[in-house]
């Protein structure tokens, strides 16, 4: 059985898959293979709860191993307060309690971008940064995390800034690029508008760009003209898992 004061399980709930791994929270490295189950159609609470339970059962952990779980919505005091790209049944739900009752143990429950941002700040692309770091994940939606000198300011919802009369994520997320079959240049023009606006509002010291598309960052980051350095995320698809585990362990 896995036993270590440095270990925690991270679970990352997303629109297409639910992923989990055992994490060494000292190094931020995965200690197990990444387990994955497709997100059930419709993303209803009970169906996702059952998937999380099934994933956790795959790990041979003791009762004291902390478990962190991410979710793509505003998370306030364990409740999910929004549902931009998931079932509306999550709005106002005592989601942390739902998972805790099913697992029979406490968990740490957190917004997905907050977990990813925390991980990049502690172990990844912003490890050596000081001041204000903004992580954005460009995926189905846009997730945002604000970290000031290592302290996470939760639930900033930077994907829902209104830009030119539109919800920013509806124009600048990677899903918009795919849906509208935009060229890298056309998408970069939208990203330019988005990041210039963020830069004007927050005066950050560093932008970190995550989400699956960050593996193609050389196609679009060099096209942006910003005063703030902008770098791809390093932990890629594992950032949510690692951040959830680290936050659950209280790193
Ligand atoms: C949600 C955020 C989430 C982001 C990335 C947005 O639509 O409102 O809470 O972090 O998508 O999944």
Short mmCIF file of C-alpha atoms and ligand atoms in Angstrom, two decimals:
data_model
loop_
_atom_site.label_atom_id
_atom_site.label_comp_id
_atom_site.label_asym_id
_atom_site.label_seq_id
_atom_site.Cartn_x
_atom_site.Cartn_y
_atom_site.Cartn_z
CA UNK A 1 0.00 0.00 0.00
CA UNK A 2 1.19 3.47 -0.92
CA UNK A 3 2.16 5.47 2.19
CA UNK A 4 4.05 8.70 2.22
CA UNK A 5 3.70 12.13 3.72
CA UNK A 6 4.56 13.51 0.31
CA UNK A 7 1.87 11.73 -1.60
CA UNK A 8 -1.65 12.70 -2.65
CA UNK A 9 -4.12 11.72 -5.35
CA UNK A 10 -5.22 14.33 -7.87
CA UNK A 11 -8.41 13.95 -9.92
CA UNK A 12 -9.10 16.31 -12.83
CA UNK A 13 -12.69 16.40 -14.07
CA UNK A 14 -12.99 17.74 -17.61
CA UNK A 15 -15.59 17.88 -20.35
CA UNK A 16 -14.19 14.88 -22.21
CA UNK A 17 -12.35 12.85 -19.59
CA UNK A 18 -11.83 12.37 -15.87
CA UNK A 19 -8.15 11.73 -15.10
CA UNK A 20 -6.37 10.77 -11.89
CA UNK A 21 -2.89 9.92 -10.64
CA UNK A 22 -0.84 9.59 -7.50
CA UNK A 23 1.44 12.59 -7.11
CA UNK A 24 4.65 13.28 -5.23
CA UNK A 25 3.79 16.76 -3.95
CA UNK A 26 7.41 17.56 -3.14
CA UNK A 27 8.60 17.25 -6.74
CA UNK A 28 5.24 17.59 -8.53
CA UNK A 29 5.92 14.31 -10.36
CA UNK A 30 3.42 11.55 -11.02
CA UNK A 31 4.04 8.39 -9.02
CA UNK A 32 1.57 6.27 -10.96
CA UNK A 33 0.22 5.92 -14.45
CA UNK A 34 -2.49 8.38 -15.32
CA UNK A 35 -5.88 6.66 -15.08
CA UNK A 36 -8.62 8.00 -17.32
CA UNK A 37 -12.34 7.38 -17.87
CA UNK A 38 -14.40 9.25 -20.47
CA UNK A 39 -16.74 11.85 -18.97
CA UNK A 40 -20.26 10.38 -19.07
CA UNK A 41 -22.53 11.88 -21.72
CA UNK A 42 -24.39 14.90 -20.35
CA UNK A 43 -21.96 15.31 -17.43
CA UNK A 44 -24.64 14.81 -14.77
CA UNK A 45 -23.50 14.93 -11.13
CA UNK A 46 -24.28 11.33 -10.12
CA UNK A 47 -22.64 9.89 -13.24
CA UNK A 48 -19.45 11.93 -12.69
CA UNK A 49 -19.45 11.00 -8.99
CA UNK A 50 -19.50 7.30 -9.94
CA UNK A 51 -16.58 7.78 -12.33
CA UNK A 52 -14.52 9.51 -9.64
CA UNK A 53 -15.22 6.67 -7.19
CA UNK A 54 -14.21 4.09 -9.80
CA UNK A 55 -10.95 5.94 -10.48
CA UNK A 56 -10.05 6.30 -6.79
CA UNK A 57 -10.63 2.55 -6.28
CA UNK A 58 -7.82 1.88 -8.76
CA UNK A 59 -5.26 3.31 -6.33
CA UNK A 60 -3.91 1.32 -3.42
CA UNK A 61 -3.89 4.17 -0.91
CA UNK A 62 -4.46 4.35 2.81
CA UNK A 63 -7.21 6.35 4.52
CA UNK A 64 -4.89 9.28 5.24
CA UNK A 65 -3.78 9.95 1.67
CA UNK A 66 -5.31 13.29 0.68
CA UNK A 67 -7.46 13.49 -2.44
CA UNK A 68 -7.86 16.67 -4.49
CA UNK A 69 -10.57 16.98 -7.15
CA UNK A 70 -10.89 19.72 -9.79
CA UNK A 71 -14.03 20.85 -11.56
CA UNK A 72 -14.55 23.28 -14.51
CA UNK A 73 -16.77 25.76 -12.65
CA UNK A 74 -16.72 28.34 -9.87
CA UNK A 75 -16.17 26.45 -6.59
CA UNK A 76 -17.18 28.28 -3.44
CA UNK A 77 -17.06 26.55 -0.07
CA UNK A 78 -17.46 23.18 -1.75
CA UNK A 79 -20.40 24.22 -3.92
CA UNK A 80 -20.30 24.50 -7.72
CA UNK A 81 -21.73 27.90 -8.56
CA UNK A 82 -21.64 27.91 -12.37
CA UNK A 83 -21.76 25.47 -15.27
CA UNK A 84 -20.44 27.01 -18.48
CA UNK A 85 -19.59 23.80 -20.34
CA UNK A 86 -21.16 21.14 -18.09
CA UNK A 87 -24.67 20.12 -17.01
CA UNK A 88 -26.66 22.94 -15.39
CA UNK A 89 -27.50 20.48 -12.58
CA UNK A 90 -24.15 21.47 -11.00
CA UNK A 91 -25.21 25.05 -10.33
CA UNK A 92 -25.61 25.53 -6.57
CA UNK A 93 -24.83 21.84 -5.88
CA UNK A 94 -22.98 20.76 -2.70
CA UNK A 95 -20.50 19.02 -4.97
CA UNK A 96 -17.70 18.48 -2.46
CA UNK A 97 -20.21 16.76 -0.17
CA UNK A 98 -21.46 14.61 -3.06
CA UNK A 99 -17.95 13.22 -3.61
CA UNK A 100 -17.17 12.93 0.10
CA UNK A 101 -20.34 10.94 0.81
CA UNK A 102 -19.58 8.57 -2.07
CA UNK A 103 -15.92 8.12 -1.11
CA UNK A 104 -16.48 8.04 2.64
CA UNK A 105 -13.62 10.52 3.23
CA UNK A 106 -12.73 14.18 2.95
CA UNK A 107 -11.53 15.64 -0.31
CA UNK A 108 -10.17 19.02 -1.41
CA UNK A 109 -12.38 20.44 -4.16
CA UNK A 110 -11.14 23.22 -6.46
CA UNK A 111 -11.70 24.97 -9.81
CA UNK A 112 -9.74 23.26 -12.63
CA UNK A 113 -7.80 26.34 -13.76
CA UNK A 114 -6.93 27.25 -10.17
CA UNK A 115 -5.43 23.79 -9.69
CA UNK A 116 -3.49 24.02 -12.97
CA UNK A 117 -2.26 27.52 -12.15
CA UNK A 118 -1.12 26.48 -8.70
CA UNK A 119 0.79 23.56 -10.20
CA UNK A 120 2.49 25.66 -12.88
CA UNK A 121 3.44 28.22 -10.25
CA UNK A 122 4.90 25.63 -7.86
CA UNK A 123 6.51 23.12 -10.19
CA UNK A 124 6.23 24.31 -13.77
CA UNK A 125 6.54 27.26 -16.12
CA UNK A 126 6.18 29.92 -13.39
CA UNK A 127 8.32 28.18 -10.77
CA UNK A 128 10.89 30.96 -10.66
CA UNK A 129 8.49 33.84 -11.25
CA UNK A 130 7.63 36.47 -8.69
CA UNK A 131 4.85 39.04 -8.60
CA UNK A 132 1.63 38.40 -10.47
CA UNK A 133 1.35 35.29 -12.63
CA UNK A 134 -1.74 34.73 -14.77
CA UNK A 135 -2.38 31.27 -16.11
CA UNK A 136 -5.02 30.83 -18.80
CA UNK A 137 -6.06 27.45 -20.14
CA UNK A 138 -7.27 27.53 -23.73
CA UNK A 139 -9.60 24.56 -24.15
CA UNK A 140 -13.35 24.12 -24.51
CA UNK A 141 -13.61 27.25 -22.39
CA UNK A 142 -10.93 29.57 -21.04
CA UNK A 143 -9.86 28.95 -17.47
CA UNK A 144 -8.01 31.58 -15.48
CA UNK A 145 -5.81 31.54 -12.40
CA UNK A 146 -4.25 34.50 -10.62
CA UNK A 147 -1.24 33.78 -8.40
CA UNK A 148 0.49 36.55 -6.55
CA UNK A 149 3.86 35.63 -5.04
CA UNK A 150 2.74 32.01 -4.71
CA UNK A 151 -0.70 32.79 -3.27
CA UNK A 152 -3.67 31.69 -5.36
CA UNK A 153 -6.59 34.10 -5.66
CA UNK A 154 -9.41 31.67 -6.54
CA UNK A 155 -12.26 31.74 -9.07
CA UNK A 156 -11.17 34.62 -11.29
CA UNK A 157 -13.17 33.31 -14.30
CA UNK A 158 -11.07 35.15 -16.87
CA UNK A 159 -12.80 33.28 -19.71
CA UNK A 160 -15.96 35.21 -19.05
CA UNK A 161 -14.63 38.72 -19.45
CA UNK A 162 -16.84 40.51 -21.94
CA UNK A 163 -14.82 41.56 -24.97
CA UNK A 164 -16.35 43.43 -27.91
CA UNK A 165 -19.78 42.31 -26.78
CA UNK A 166 -18.84 38.63 -26.49
CA UNK A 167 -17.97 36.27 -23.68
CA UNK A 168 -14.19 36.06 -24.26
CA UNK A 169 -14.08 32.25 -24.27
CA UNK A 170 -16.71 32.04 -26.99
CA UNK A 171 -14.25 33.82 -29.32
CA UNK A 172 -10.78 32.98 -28.08
CA UNK A 173 -10.93 29.46 -26.59
CA UNK A 174 -9.33 26.66 -28.58
CA UNK A 175 -12.85 25.31 -29.21
CA UNK A 176 -13.63 28.54 -31.14
CA UNK A 177 -10.53 28.00 -33.30
CA UNK A 178 -11.65 24.45 -34.07
CA UNK A 179 -15.37 25.26 -34.49
CA UNK A 180 -14.74 28.16 -36.85
CA UNK A 181 -11.75 26.47 -38.52
CA UNK A 182 -9.62 29.54 -37.89
CA UNK A 183 -6.05 29.73 -39.17
CA UNK A 184 -3.38 30.18 -36.48
CA UNK A 185 -3.07 33.81 -37.61
CA UNK A 186 -6.81 34.50 -37.34
CA UNK A 187 -6.96 32.88 -33.92
CA UNK A 188 -3.84 34.73 -32.79
CA UNK A 189 -5.56 38.04 -33.68
CA UNK A 190 -8.30 37.15 -31.20
CA UNK A 191 -5.75 36.07 -28.61
CA UNK A 192 -3.93 39.36 -29.11
CA UNK A 193 -7.11 41.25 -28.29
CA UNK A 194 -7.75 39.04 -25.26
CA UNK A 195 -4.25 39.10 -23.75
CA UNK A 196 -3.82 42.85 -24.39
CA UNK A 197 -6.99 43.40 -22.41
CA UNK A 198 -5.82 41.15 -19.55
CA UNK A 199 -2.47 42.94 -19.60
CA UNK A 200 -4.18 46.34 -19.37
CA UNK A 201 -6.41 45.29 -16.48
CA UNK A 202 -3.94 43.32 -14.34
CA UNK A 203 -0.39 44.40 -15.28
CA UNK A 204 0.90 40.86 -14.71
CA UNK A 205 4.56 39.83 -14.58
CA UNK A 206 4.04 36.60 -16.52
CA UNK A 207 1.38 34.86 -18.59
CA UNK A 208 1.37 31.06 -18.72
CA UNK A 209 -0.73 29.46 -21.46
CA UNK A 210 -2.09 25.98 -20.78
CA UNK A 211 -4.66 23.63 -22.26
CA UNK A 212 -4.01 20.89 -24.82
CA UNK A 213 -3.26 23.42 -27.58
CA UNK A 214 -0.24 24.70 -25.61
CA UNK A 215 1.73 21.81 -27.14
CA UNK A 216 1.43 23.75 -30.42
CA UNK A 217 2.38 27.05 -28.77
CA UNK A 218 5.06 27.81 -31.40
CA UNK A 219 2.21 28.23 -33.91
CA UNK A 220 0.58 31.13 -32.08
CA UNK A 221 2.58 32.55 -29.15
CA UNK A 222 5.27 34.12 -31.43
CA UNK A 223 2.46 35.97 -33.26
CA UNK A 224 1.47 37.87 -30.12
CA UNK A 225 2.84 41.31 -29.35
CA UNK A 226 2.65 41.93 -25.61
CA UNK A 227 4.75 43.73 -23.01
CA UNK A 228 4.37 40.80 -20.64
CA UNK A 229 6.37 37.60 -21.19
CA UNK A 230 4.05 34.79 -22.31
CA UNK A 231 5.17 31.16 -22.07
CA UNK A 232 3.57 27.75 -22.61
CA UNK A 233 2.62 25.65 -19.60
CA UNK A 234 5.10 22.90 -18.75
CA UNK A 235 2.97 20.33 -17.00
CA UNK A 236 0.53 20.09 -19.89
CA UNK A 237 -2.35 17.70 -19.31
CA UNK A 238 -1.14 16.81 -15.84
CA UNK A 239 -1.30 20.31 -14.34
CA UNK A 240 -4.83 19.89 -12.94
CA UNK A 241 -4.02 16.53 -11.36
CA UNK A 242 -0.78 17.82 -9.83
CA UNK A 243 -2.35 21.04 -8.54
CA UNK A 244 -5.32 19.24 -7.01
CA UNK A 245 -3.00 16.83 -5.23
CA UNK A 246 -0.72 19.63 -3.98
CA UNK A 247 -3.64 21.72 -2.71
CA UNK A 248 -5.14 18.65 -1.00
CA UNK A 249 -1.82 18.04 0.78
CA UNK A 250 -1.63 21.71 1.76
CA UNK A 251 1.68 22.39 -0.02
C1 LIG B 1 -15.49 27.91 -16.56
C2 LIG B 1 -14.33 27.93 -15.61
C3 LIG B 1 -13.30 26.89 -16.01
C4 LIG B 1 -12.92 27.05 -17.47
C5 LIG B 1 -11.95 25.98 -17.94
C6 LIG B 1 -14.99 28.07 -17.98
O1 LIG B 1 -16.06 28.03 -18.87
O2 LIG B 1 -16.41 28.95 -16.28
O3 LIG B 1 -14.76 27.73 -14.28
O4 LIG B 1 -12.15 27.03 -15.20
O5 LIG B 1 -14.07 27.03 -18.29
O6 LIG B 1 -12.49 24.71 -17.81
#
